[in-house]
Coordinates of C-alpha atoms and ligand atoms in Angstrom, one line a residue:
M1 CA -66.1 -56.6 48.1
A2 CA -63.4 -55.6 45.8
L3 CA -64.6 -54.7 42.4
E4 CA -62.4 -57.2 40.7
N5 CA -64.3 -60.0 42.4
D6 CA -67.7 -58.7 41.7
N7 CA -68.8 -61.0 38.7
D8 CA -72.1 -59.3 38.1
L9 CA -70.2 -55.9 37.6
K10 CA -67.6 -57.5 35.4
E11 CA -70.4 -59.0 33.3
L12 CA -71.9 -55.6 32.9
I13 CA -68.6 -54.0 31.9
R14 CA -67.9 -56.9 29.5
K15 CA -71.2 -56.2 27.7
A16 CA -70.5 -52.5 27.6
V17 CA -67.0 -53.0 26.2
L18 CA -68.0 -55.4 23.5
L19 CA -70.9 -53.2 22.4
N20 CA -68.5 -50.3 22.3
A21 CA -66.0 -52.2 20.4
V22 CA -68.5 -53.4 17.8
S23 CA -69.6 -49.8 17.2
H24 CA -66.0 -48.6 16.9
N25 CA -64.6 -50.9 14.3
G26 CA -63.3 -53.3 16.9
K27 CA -61.5 -50.9 19.3
A28 CA -63.4 -50.3 22.6
Q29 CA -62.6 -47.0 24.3
A30 CA -62.2 -47.2 28.1
G31 CA -63.3 -43.6 28.7
A32 CA -66.7 -44.1 27.0
V33 CA -67.3 -47.4 28.9
A34 CA -66.4 -45.8 32.2
G35 CA -68.9 -43.0 31.5
K36 CA -71.7 -45.6 30.7
I37 CA -71.1 -47.7 33.7
L38 CA -71.0 -44.6 36.0
G39 CA -74.2 -43.5 34.5
E40 CA -75.9 -46.8 35.4
R41 CA -74.2 -47.4 38.8
Q42 CA -73.9 -44.1 40.7
D43 CA -72.7 -46.1 43.7
L44 CA -69.3 -46.6 42.0
R45 CA -68.5 -42.9 41.7
S46 CA -66.3 -43.1 44.9
K47 CA -64.4 -46.0 43.4
V48 CA -63.4 -44.5 40.1
K49 CA -59.8 -45.5 40.2
E50 CA -60.6 -49.2 41.1
L51 CA -63.3 -49.2 38.4
S52 CA -61.1 -48.0 35.7
D53 CA -58.5 -50.7 36.5
V54 CA -61.1 -53.3 36.1
I55 CA -62.4 -51.6 32.8
N56 CA -58.9 -51.3 31.3
A57 CA -58.2 -55.0 31.9
I58 CA -61.5 -55.9 30.1
V59 CA -60.9 -53.4 27.3
N60 CA -57.4 -55.0 26.7
E61 CA -58.9 -58.5 26.7
V62 CA -61.7 -57.5 24.2
N63 CA -59.5 -55.5 21.9
S64 CA -57.3 -58.5 21.5
L65 CA -60.1 -60.3 19.8
S66 CA -60.8 -59.8 16.1
F67 CA -63.6 -57.6 15.0
S68 CA -65.6 -60.6 13.7
E69 CA -65.1 -62.5 17.0
Q70 CA -66.4 -59.5 18.8
K71 CA -69.4 -59.3 16.6
A72 CA -70.1 -63.0 17.0
I73 CA -70.1 -62.7 20.8
V74 CA -72.4 -59.7 20.7
N75 CA -74.8 -61.4 18.2
E76 CA -75.0 -64.5 20.4
N77 CA -75.5 -62.9 23.7
W78 CA -77.2 -59.6 23.0
P79 CA -78.8 -60.0 19.5
E80 CA -81.5 -57.3 20.3
T81 CA -78.8 -54.6 20.5
Q82 CA -77.8 -55.3 16.9
K83 CA -81.2 -55.7 15.5
R84 CA -82.1 -52.3 16.6
E85 CA -79.1 -50.8 14.9
K86 CA -79.9 -52.5 11.7
A87 CA -83.5 -51.3 11.7
E88 CA -82.4 -47.7 12.2
E89 CA -80.3 -47.9 9.0
K90 CA -83.0 -47.7 6.5
R91 CA -82.4 -49.1 3.1
L92 CA -84.1 -48.4 -0.2
P93 CA -86.6 -50.9 -1.6
P94 CA -85.0 -53.1 -4.4
L95 CA -85.1 -51.8 -8.0
P96 CA -87.5 -53.4 -10.4
N97 CA -86.0 -56.3 -12.5
A98 CA -82.5 -55.6 -11.2
D99 CA -81.3 -59.1 -12.0
K100 CA -82.1 -58.7 -15.5
Y101 CA -79.1 -56.4 -16.0
P102 CA -75.5 -57.4 -15.5
L103 CA -74.6 -53.8 -14.5
I104 CA -77.0 -51.3 -13.0
V105 CA -76.5 -47.9 -14.5
T106 CA -78.3 -44.7 -13.2
R107 CA -77.9 -41.1 -14.1
F108 CA -78.5 -37.6 -12.9
S109 CA -78.9 -35.2 -15.7
P110 CA -79.2 -31.5 -14.7
N111 CA -79.3 -28.5 -17.0
P112 CA -76.3 -26.3 -16.0
D113 CA -78.5 -23.2 -16.2
C114 CA -78.5 -22.7 -12.5
V115 CA -76.9 -24.0 -9.1
L116 CA -78.4 -27.1 -7.7
H117 CA -80.9 -26.9 -4.8
L118 CA -82.7 -29.2 -2.4
G119 CA -85.4 -29.8 -5.1
S120 CA -82.7 -31.9 -7.0
A121 CA -81.7 -33.9 -3.9
R122 CA -84.1 -36.7 -4.6
A123 CA -82.9 -37.3 -8.2
I124 CA -79.3 -37.2 -7.2
L125 CA -79.2 -39.2 -4.0
L126 CA -81.7 -41.9 -5.1
S127 CA -79.8 -42.4 -8.5
H128 CA -76.5 -42.4 -6.7
E129 CA -77.6 -44.7 -3.9
Y130 CA -79.1 -47.3 -6.2
A131 CA -75.9 -47.4 -8.3
R132 CA -73.9 -48.1 -5.1
M133 CA -76.4 -50.5 -3.7
Y134 CA -75.9 -52.7 -6.7
N135 CA -72.2 -52.0 -7.4
G136 CA -73.3 -50.3 -10.5
K137 CA -72.4 -47.1 -12.4
F138 CA -73.6 -43.5 -11.7
I139 CA -73.5 -41.0 -14.7
L140 CA -73.6 -37.4 -14.6
R141 CA -75.0 -35.9 -17.9
F142 CA -75.2 -32.2 -18.5
E143 CA -78.2 -31.5 -20.5
D144 CA -77.2 -28.3 -22.1
T145 CA -79.0 -28.2 -25.5
D146 CA -81.0 -25.0 -25.0
P147 CA -78.8 -22.0 -25.7
K148 CA -81.8 -19.7 -26.0
V149 CA -84.4 -20.1 -23.3
K150 CA -82.8 -22.3 -20.6
R151 CA -79.3 -21.0 -21.3
P152 CA -76.5 -22.8 -19.6
S153 CA -73.7 -21.0 -18.0
L154 CA -70.0 -22.2 -17.6
I155 CA -69.9 -21.5 -13.9
F156 CA -72.7 -24.0 -13.2
Y157 CA -71.0 -27.0 -14.7
D158 CA -68.4 -26.7 -12.0
S159 CA -70.7 -25.8 -9.2
I160 CA -72.8 -28.8 -10.0
R161 CA -69.7 -31.1 -9.9
Q162 CA -68.8 -29.5 -6.6
D163 CA -72.3 -30.1 -5.1
L164 CA -72.3 -33.7 -6.1
N165 CA -68.9 -34.1 -4.5
W166 CA -70.2 -32.5 -1.3
L167 CA -73.2 -34.7 -1.3
G168 CA -70.8 -37.7 -1.3
C169 CA -71.9 -38.8 -4.8
K170 CA -69.1 -40.3 -6.8
V171 CA -69.6 -39.7 -10.5
D172 CA -68.3 -42.7 -12.5
E173 CA -68.9 -41.2 -15.9
E174 CA -69.6 -37.7 -17.1
Y175 CA -71.1 -36.6 -20.4
I176 CA -72.0 -33.2 -21.8
Q177 CA -74.8 -33.2 -24.4
S178 CA -73.4 -30.1 -26.3
D179 CA -70.4 -32.4 -27.2
R180 CA -72.8 -35.0 -28.7
L181 CA -74.6 -33.1 -31.5
P182 CA -73.2 -35.2 -34.4
I183 CA -74.6 -38.4 -32.5
Y184 CA -78.1 -36.8 -32.3
Y185 CA -77.8 -35.9 -36.0
E186 CA -76.8 -39.3 -37.0
Y187 CA -79.9 -41.0 -35.2
T188 CA -82.2 -38.3 -36.6
T189 CA -80.9 -39.1 -40.1
Q190 CA -81.8 -42.7 -39.4
L191 CA -85.2 -42.0 -38.0
I192 CA -86.0 -39.9 -41.1
A193 CA -84.6 -42.2 -43.6
E194 CA -86.7 -45.1 -42.1
G195 CA -89.9 -42.9 -42.3
N196 CA -90.1 -42.6 -38.5
A197 CA -89.5 -38.8 -38.3
Y198 CA -90.1 -35.9 -40.6
V199 CA -89.3 -32.3 -41.1
C200 CA -92.3 -30.2 -40.4
Q201 CA -92.7 -26.7 -41.8
C202 CA -96.1 -25.9 -40.5
Q203 CA -97.0 -22.8 -38.5
P204 CA -97.4 -24.0 -34.9
E205 CA -101.1 -23.0 -34.9
D206 CA -101.8 -25.0 -38.2
F207 CA -100.0 -28.0 -36.8
R208 CA -101.9 -27.8 -33.5
K209 CA -105.3 -27.8 -35.3
K210 CA -104.4 -30.8 -37.3
I211 CA -102.9 -32.8 -34.4
L212 CA -106.0 -32.1 -32.1
A213 CA -108.1 -33.5 -34.9
K214 CA -105.8 -36.5 -35.0
Q215 CA -104.9 -35.8 -38.6
P216 CA -101.5 -35.7 -40.2
C217 CA -100.1 -32.3 -41.2
P218 CA -99.1 -32.1 -44.9
C219 CA -95.3 -32.6 -44.2
R220 CA -95.9 -36.0 -42.5
N221 CA -96.7 -37.8 -45.7
L222 CA -93.7 -36.6 -47.9
N223 CA -91.5 -39.5 -48.9
A224 CA -88.2 -40.2 -47.0
V225 CA -86.0 -39.1 -49.9
D226 CA -87.5 -35.7 -49.9
Q227 CA -87.6 -35.5 -46.1
L228 CA -83.8 -36.2 -46.0
K229 CA -83.3 -33.3 -48.5
L230 CA -85.2 -31.0 -46.1
W231 CA -83.2 -32.3 -43.2
K232 CA -79.9 -31.5 -45.0
R233 CA -81.3 -28.0 -45.8
M234 CA -82.2 -27.6 -42.1
L235 CA -78.7 -28.5 -41.1
G236 CA -77.2 -26.4 -43.8
G237 CA -78.8 -23.2 -42.4
E238 CA -81.5 -22.6 -45.1
F239 CA -84.2 -22.3 -42.6
E240 CA -84.6 -19.8 -39.8
E241 CA -85.8 -20.1 -36.3
G242 CA -89.4 -21.2 -36.3
Q243 CA -89.5 -22.2 -39.9
A244 CA -88.9 -26.0 -39.4
V245 CA -88.8 -28.6 -36.6
V246 CA -88.1 -32.4 -36.8
R247 CA -90.9 -34.5 -35.4
V248 CA -90.9 -38.1 -34.2
K249 CA -93.9 -40.0 -35.5
T250 CA -96.2 -41.5 -32.9
D251 CA -99.8 -43.0 -32.9
L252 CA -101.9 -39.9 -34.1
D253 CA -104.7 -41.4 -32.1
H254 CA -102.8 -41.3 -28.8
A255 CA -105.1 -40.2 -26.0
N256 CA -102.9 -37.4 -25.1
P257 CA -102.4 -34.8 -27.8
A258 CA -99.2 -33.6 -26.3
V259 CA -97.7 -37.0 -27.1
R260 CA -98.7 -37.0 -30.8
D261 CA -95.7 -36.5 -33.2
W262 CA -93.6 -34.7 -30.6
P263 CA -91.0 -32.2 -31.7
A264 CA -87.4 -33.5 -31.6
L265 CA -85.1 -30.9 -32.9
R266 CA -85.5 -27.2 -33.7
I267 CA -83.5 -24.3 -35.1
I268 CA -81.8 -21.7 -32.9
D269 CA -80.3 -18.5 -34.2
A270 CA -76.7 -19.3 -33.4
Q271 CA -75.5 -15.7 -33.8
K272 CA -77.9 -14.3 -31.5
Y273 CA -77.8 -17.1 -29.0
P274 CA -74.3 -18.6 -29.0
H275 CA -73.8 -21.6 -26.8
P276 CA -71.3 -20.9 -23.9
R277 CA -69.3 -24.1 -24.7
V278 CA -69.6 -24.6 -28.5
G279 CA -70.4 -21.0 -29.6
S280 CA -72.2 -20.6 -32.9
K281 CA -71.1 -23.9 -34.3
Y282 CA -74.7 -25.5 -34.5
I283 CA -78.0 -24.0 -35.4
V284 CA -80.0 -27.2 -35.1
W285 CA -80.4 -28.3 -31.4
P286 CA -82.2 -31.4 -30.1
L287 CA -85.1 -30.9 -27.7
Y288 CA -85.3 -32.8 -24.4
N289 CA -86.9 -36.0 -25.4
L290 CA -84.7 -36.7 -28.4
A291 CA -81.3 -36.0 -26.6
A292 CA -82.3 -37.6 -23.3
G293 CA -84.0 -40.5 -24.8
L294 CA -81.1 -41.3 -27.2
D295 CA -78.6 -40.9 -24.4
D296 CA -80.3 -43.2 -21.9
H297 CA -80.0 -46.0 -24.3
L298 CA -76.5 -45.2 -25.7
M299 CA -75.1 -44.7 -22.2
G300 CA -76.6 -48.0 -21.0
V301 CA -78.8 -46.6 -18.4
T302 CA -80.8 -49.4 -16.9
H303 CA -83.0 -47.5 -14.4
I304 CA -84.2 -43.9 -14.9
I305 CA -85.1 -42.5 -11.4
R306 CA -87.0 -39.1 -11.9
G307 CA -90.0 -37.1 -10.9
K308 CA -93.4 -38.2 -12.1
E309 CA -93.7 -34.9 -14.1
H310 CA -91.5 -36.9 -16.6
Y311 CA -94.1 -39.6 -17.0
T312 CA -95.4 -38.2 -20.4
N313 CA -91.9 -38.0 -21.7
M314 CA -91.4 -41.7 -21.2
I315 CA -94.6 -42.2 -23.2
R316 CA -93.2 -40.0 -26.0
Q317 CA -89.7 -41.6 -25.9
R318 CA -91.1 -45.1 -26.1
Y319 CA -92.2 -44.4 -29.7
M320 CA -88.7 -43.5 -30.6
Y321 CA -87.3 -46.6 -28.9
Q322 CA -89.8 -48.7 -30.9
H323 CA -88.6 -47.0 -34.2
L324 CA -85.0 -47.9 -33.4
G325 CA -85.7 -51.4 -32.1
W326 CA -84.5 -50.6 -28.6
E327 CA -85.9 -51.6 -25.2
Y328 CA -86.9 -48.8 -22.9
P329 CA -85.0 -48.8 -19.6
E330 CA -86.9 -49.3 -16.3
A331 CA -88.4 -46.1 -15.1
I332 CA -89.2 -45.1 -11.6
H333 CA -91.3 -41.9 -11.1
Y334 CA -91.3 -40.5 -7.6
G335 CA -93.6 -37.8 -6.3
R336 CA -92.8 -34.2 -5.8
L337 CA -90.9 -33.2 -2.7
K338 CA -91.9 -29.8 -1.5
I339 CA -90.1 -28.0 1.1
T340 CA -92.3 -25.3 2.8
G341 CA -90.5 -21.9 2.9
A342 CA -87.5 -22.9 0.8
F343 CA -86.6 -20.8 -2.1
L344 CA -86.3 -23.1 -5.0
S345 CA -87.3 -21.2 -8.0
K346 CA -84.3 -21.1 -10.4
S347 CA -85.3 -18.0 -12.2
K348 CA -85.9 -16.1 -8.9
I349 CA -82.5 -17.3 -7.5
I350 CA -80.7 -16.2 -10.7
Q351 CA -82.5 -12.9 -10.9
G352 CA -82.0 -12.3 -7.1
V353 CA -78.3 -12.8 -7.3
K354 CA -78.0 -10.6 -10.4
D355 CA -79.9 -7.6 -9.0
G356 CA -78.1 -8.0 -5.4
T357 CA -81.2 -9.1 -3.5
Y358 CA -79.1 -12.1 -2.5
T359 CA -75.4 -11.9 -1.6
G360 CA -74.7 -14.9 -3.9
Y361 CA -75.8 -18.5 -4.6
D362 CA -74.9 -19.3 -1.1
D363 CA -77.1 -16.6 0.5
P364 CA -78.6 -18.3 3.6
R365 CA -82.1 -17.5 2.6
L366 CA -81.8 -19.8 -0.4
G367 CA -82.4 -23.5 -0.6
T368 CA -79.4 -24.2 -2.7
F369 CA -76.8 -26.8 -1.7
A370 CA -74.2 -24.0 -1.5
A371 CA -76.3 -22.1 1.0
L372 CA -77.0 -25.2 3.0
R373 CA -73.3 -26.1 3.1
K374 CA -72.5 -22.6 4.3
R375 CA -75.0 -22.9 7.2
G376 CA -73.7 -26.2 8.4
I377 CA -76.4 -28.4 7.1
T378 CA -74.6 -31.8 6.5
P379 CA -74.9 -33.8 3.3
E380 CA -75.4 -36.8 5.7
A381 CA -78.7 -35.3 7.0
I382 CA -79.9 -34.6 3.5
K383 CA -79.0 -38.1 2.4
K384 CA -80.7 -39.8 5.4
M385 CA -83.8 -37.8 4.8
I386 CA -84.0 -38.6 1.2
I387 CA -83.4 -42.3 1.8
D388 CA -86.1 -42.5 4.5
I389 CA -88.5 -40.9 2.1
G390 CA -87.5 -43.4 -0.7
P391 CA -88.7 -43.3 -4.3
K392 CA -92.5 -43.2 -3.3
P393 CA -94.8 -41.9 -6.0
N394 CA -97.0 -39.8 -3.8
D395 CA -96.1 -36.1 -3.2
I396 CA -94.4 -35.2 0.0
T397 CA -94.2 -31.9 1.9
L398 CA -91.5 -31.3 4.3
S399 CA -90.5 -28.4 6.4
W400 CA -87.2 -27.0 7.3
D401 CA -87.7 -28.5 10.8
N402 CA -87.8 -32.1 9.2
L403 CA -84.4 -31.4 7.7
Y404 CA -83.1 -29.7 10.9
A405 CA -84.1 -32.7 13.0
Y406 CA -82.0 -35.1 10.8
N407 CA -79.1 -32.6 11.0
R408 CA -79.3 -32.0 14.8
K409 CA -79.0 -35.7 15.3
I410 CA -75.7 -35.7 13.4
L411 CA -74.3 -32.4 14.8
D412 CA -75.4 -33.1 18.4
A413 CA -72.8 -36.0 18.6
S414 CA -70.2 -34.4 16.4
S415 CA -70.1 -30.7 17.4
N416 CA -68.1 -29.3 20.2
R417 CA -69.7 -26.8 22.6
Y418 CA -68.7 -23.1 23.2
F419 CA -70.2 -20.0 24.8
F420 CA -71.5 -17.1 22.8
V421 CA -73.4 -14.2 24.3
P422 CA -75.5 -12.4 21.7
E423 CA -76.1 -8.7 22.3
P424 CA -73.8 -8.8 25.3
F425 CA -74.6 -7.1 28.5
E426 CA -72.1 -6.5 31.4
L427 CA -72.6 -8.4 34.7
K428 CA -70.3 -7.7 37.6
V429 CA -70.1 -10.2 40.5
L430 CA -68.9 -9.0 43.8
G431 CA -67.5 -11.1 46.7
V432 CA -66.1 -13.9 44.8
P433 CA -64.3 -15.6 47.7
K434 CA -61.4 -17.3 45.7
T435 CA -59.9 -18.0 42.3
F436 CA -62.0 -20.4 40.3
H437 CA -60.7 -22.6 37.6
A438 CA -63.6 -23.3 35.2
K439 CA -63.3 -26.5 33.3
L440 CA -65.9 -26.7 30.5
P441 CA -66.1 -30.0 28.5
L442 CA -66.0 -29.6 24.7
H443 CA -68.7 -32.2 24.5
P444 CA -70.7 -33.2 27.6
E445 CA -70.9 -36.9 26.8
N446 CA -67.4 -37.2 25.6
P447 CA -64.9 -35.8 28.2
E448 CA -62.0 -37.3 26.2
R449 CA -62.4 -34.6 23.6
G450 CA -61.0 -32.1 26.2
F451 CA -62.0 -28.9 27.9
R452 CA -62.0 -25.1 27.6
E453 CA -60.4 -23.7 30.7
Y454 CA -60.7 -20.3 32.3
T455 CA -59.2 -18.7 35.4
V456 CA -61.8 -16.6 37.2
A457 CA -59.9 -14.4 39.8
P458 CA -61.6 -11.8 41.9
E459 CA -60.0 -8.3 41.9
G460 CA -59.9 -5.3 44.2
K461 CA -61.2 -5.0 47.8
D462 CA -64.7 -5.9 46.8
L463 CA -63.4 -9.2 45.1
A464 CA -65.1 -8.4 41.8
V465 CA -65.2 -10.3 38.5
S466 CA -66.8 -8.8 35.3
F467 CA -68.6 -10.9 32.8
W468 CA -70.6 -10.6 29.6
V469 CA -74.0 -12.3 29.5
S470 CA -76.4 -12.4 26.7
G471 CA -78.8 -9.4 26.4
K472 CA -81.9 -11.7 26.6
D473 CA -80.7 -13.4 29.8
A474 CA -79.9 -9.9 31.2
E475 CA -83.4 -8.7 30.5
S476 CA -85.0 -11.6 32.2
M477 CA -82.9 -11.3 35.4
E478 CA -84.8 -10.1 38.5
T479 CA -83.2 -8.6 41.5
G480 CA -83.0 -11.1 44.4
K481 CA -83.0 -14.1 42.1
I482 CA -80.2 -16.6 41.9
V483 CA -78.6 -17.4 38.5
R484 CA -76.3 -20.3 37.7
F485 CA -73.2 -19.5 35.7
M486 CA -72.7 -22.8 33.8
E487 CA -69.8 -25.0 35.1
L488 CA -68.8 -22.1 37.4
F489 CA -70.8 -20.8 40.4
N490 CA -74.2 -19.2 41.5
V491 CA -74.8 -15.5 41.9
K492 CA -77.6 -13.5 43.3
I493 CA -78.8 -10.4 41.3
D494 CA -78.6 -7.2 43.3
D495 CA -79.1 -4.3 41.0
K496 CA -79.8 -3.5 37.4
T497 CA -79.0 -0.3 35.5
A498 CA -79.2 0.6 31.8
N499 CA -75.8 -0.9 31.1
L500 CA -74.8 -2.9 34.2
I501 CA -76.0 -5.7 36.3
T502 CA -74.5 -6.0 39.7
A503 CA -74.7 -9.4 41.6
T504 CA -73.0 -11.1 44.5
F505 CA -71.4 -14.6 44.8
A506 CA -74.0 -17.0 46.2
S507 CA -72.5 -20.4 46.2
E508 CA -70.5 -22.8 44.1
S509 CA -72.4 -26.1 44.0
Y510 CA -74.5 -27.1 41.1
E511 CA -76.9 -29.2 43.2
E512 CA -77.8 -26.1 45.1
A513 CA -78.6 -24.4 41.9
R514 CA -80.7 -27.3 40.7
K515 CA -82.6 -27.4 43.9
I516 CA -83.8 -23.9 43.5
K517 CA -84.2 -24.3 39.8
A518 CA -81.7 -21.4 39.1
Q519 CA -81.4 -20.6 35.3
P520 CA -78.1 -21.9 34.0
I521 CA -76.6 -19.4 31.6
Q522 CA -73.5 -19.2 29.5
W523 CA -70.9 -16.4 30.1
V524 CA -67.8 -14.8 28.7
L525 CA -65.1 -13.4 31.0
K526 CA -64.9 -9.6 30.3
G527 CA -61.5 -8.7 28.7
T528 CA -61.2 -12.2 27.0
E529 CA -64.2 -11.8 24.7
F530 CA -63.8 -12.5 21.0
Q531 CA -66.1 -10.5 18.7
C532 CA -68.4 -12.7 16.7
Q533 CA -71.1 -12.2 14.1
V534 CA -73.7 -14.9 13.4
V535 CA -75.4 -14.7 10.0
M536 CA -78.9 -15.9 10.5
P537 CA -81.1 -17.9 8.0
D538 CA -82.9 -14.6 7.2
A539 CA -79.4 -13.1 6.4
K540 CA -79.6 -10.7 9.4
V541 CA -76.6 -10.5 11.5
T542 CA -76.6 -11.2 15.3
E543 CA -73.6 -9.5 17.1
G544 CA -72.0 -10.8 20.2
F545 CA -69.0 -12.1 22.0
A546 CA -67.7 -15.7 21.8
E547 CA -65.4 -17.2 24.5
S548 CA -61.7 -16.8 23.7
A549 CA -61.2 -20.5 23.1
C550 CA -63.0 -19.9 19.8
K551 CA -59.9 -18.0 18.4
K552 CA -58.3 -21.3 17.8
L553 CA -61.0 -22.8 15.7
N554 CA -60.9 -23.2 12.0
P555 CA -63.3 -22.3 9.2
D556 CA -65.8 -24.9 8.1
V557 CA -66.0 -26.5 11.6
I558 CA -69.6 -26.8 12.9
I559 CA -70.0 -26.0 16.6
Q560 CA -72.8 -25.6 19.1
F561 CA -73.1 -22.3 20.9
E562 CA -74.8 -23.4 24.0
R563 CA -78.3 -22.3 24.5
F564 CA -78.1 -20.5 21.0
G565 CA -77.7 -23.0 18.3
F566 CA -75.5 -24.9 15.9
T567 CA -73.5 -22.7 13.6
R568 CA -70.8 -23.2 11.0
I569 CA -67.6 -21.1 11.2
D570 CA -67.0 -19.2 8.1
E571 CA -64.0 -17.1 9.0
V572 CA -61.8 -16.5 12.1
N573 CA -59.6 -13.5 12.0
Q574 CA -59.7 -10.3 14.1
K575 CA -63.3 -11.4 14.7
M576 CA -65.2 -14.5 14.0
V577 CA -68.1 -14.9 11.4
T578 CA -70.4 -17.9 11.6
Y579 CA -73.5 -19.0 9.8
Y580 CA -76.5 -20.3 11.8
A581 CA -77.9 -23.7 11.1
H582 CA -80.7 -24.2 13.6
K583 CA -81.4 -24.7 17.3
Ligands
ZN1 ZN1 -96.1 -30.0 -40.7

């Protein structure tokens, strides 16, 4: 029967074309459909030409429909295919009381005292995703009000912006707290004037004793007028570091002593510790709860999404909100996300970069976004992982392998394949009967992406061709055994010396290699090799040869070296340097 009269087959093709169209924004691709049909119906392999005529006709017909018409047909006839796709795309649970607010506003508020690392991924991606989910606003707020201990550095403001950009998080508004000191002073004045905050001149030890006993320190009961005078003197530079702090009044009976009359502003020696942005302009600096607490309200933040280590801060800040007559935003506290084996300590990262232990903030051993980017870990993988975990309050421990699994799924579909032989070893094949034209697909499931092509021509009277194979493969080769050169031919190992393996041509067919379970190996034609260094996650370098097609690749592209792993190209010049992602 001619294929064009085979109605069952045409129905099968029509389904494949429609599904393909729906997953490609309305435009089905004939090549992909042909691959799928041939995969299911091997009997059609002898009728490829006829088949492709039938497919092309159906593709034209389907592509002339609108996208929504296509989707409607698919949903009516094969709803199960669409449901599955939707279930895979996991969504975040709804925000609490979202409909109470006309505009959902979230924020990410880092201290620019270091580059960002995987430990911040949850705060960033959840806050950003929720803002997008509700067509809301995502704020980036630099919390840089500690020029002494957690000292910000100018380079980190920019690296943080770059990291957010790389993660695909669009910032709708940006604020820098060191620009906002007059605002914090203004609200502090109000709090003091209304008797809700006070200047405390106690020695820390004396204050601690009082507060543990749930008693007010002597400063607390001074009247507001005198408090305001002290506050003016504080701002005027009459006190030195440690001589005075402003405290916000709370319930002195609160169960947690760390909540009672928490410190809101303190003095920092501005000459000794100038701020990288505003220099020695200010000597009174707000502490975390005052600055973050005021800003969340003033910036209209509706939902604070942060780690549960901030829970006590919420209790503290609620007192200030009460004093000011404000309503506290919705707060979601998620659990700790631990990545086993990841270097996430800020102080160790900074110290290691300074003393040369690490090559930079993007050293592959680090868990910084800069390092992940360099290694070819995609922002999509990080995002997918974080959204799958969601904002759960329980602690979660992940391994690098969890992240790699997400990344592999993305890269497996997107990365082109190439050959790389680490620690190369020479292998000479004799008796190659003819010139072979090797045609290696850039991607096994997507032949439309093209091929790498090599001419393998025998030379001399013994019809010899020389190759490079990986050192590991060379080591495991046994004389008498057959090895499959991928997409080329099969050879029999004859002899091994310290620096050369000799083999003879055995046969061409892949079927034969499969029958005898010959190991398929990657290869590079000797004389066409391209020197390549792969920087591994432990920062050690694997040397080897890549195939010559790699000379045309560009930096930043992520490829798969077959049987070796995914790797991101860092530089292509006289040689190639790549960074290893994972298997
Ligand atoms: Zn006091």
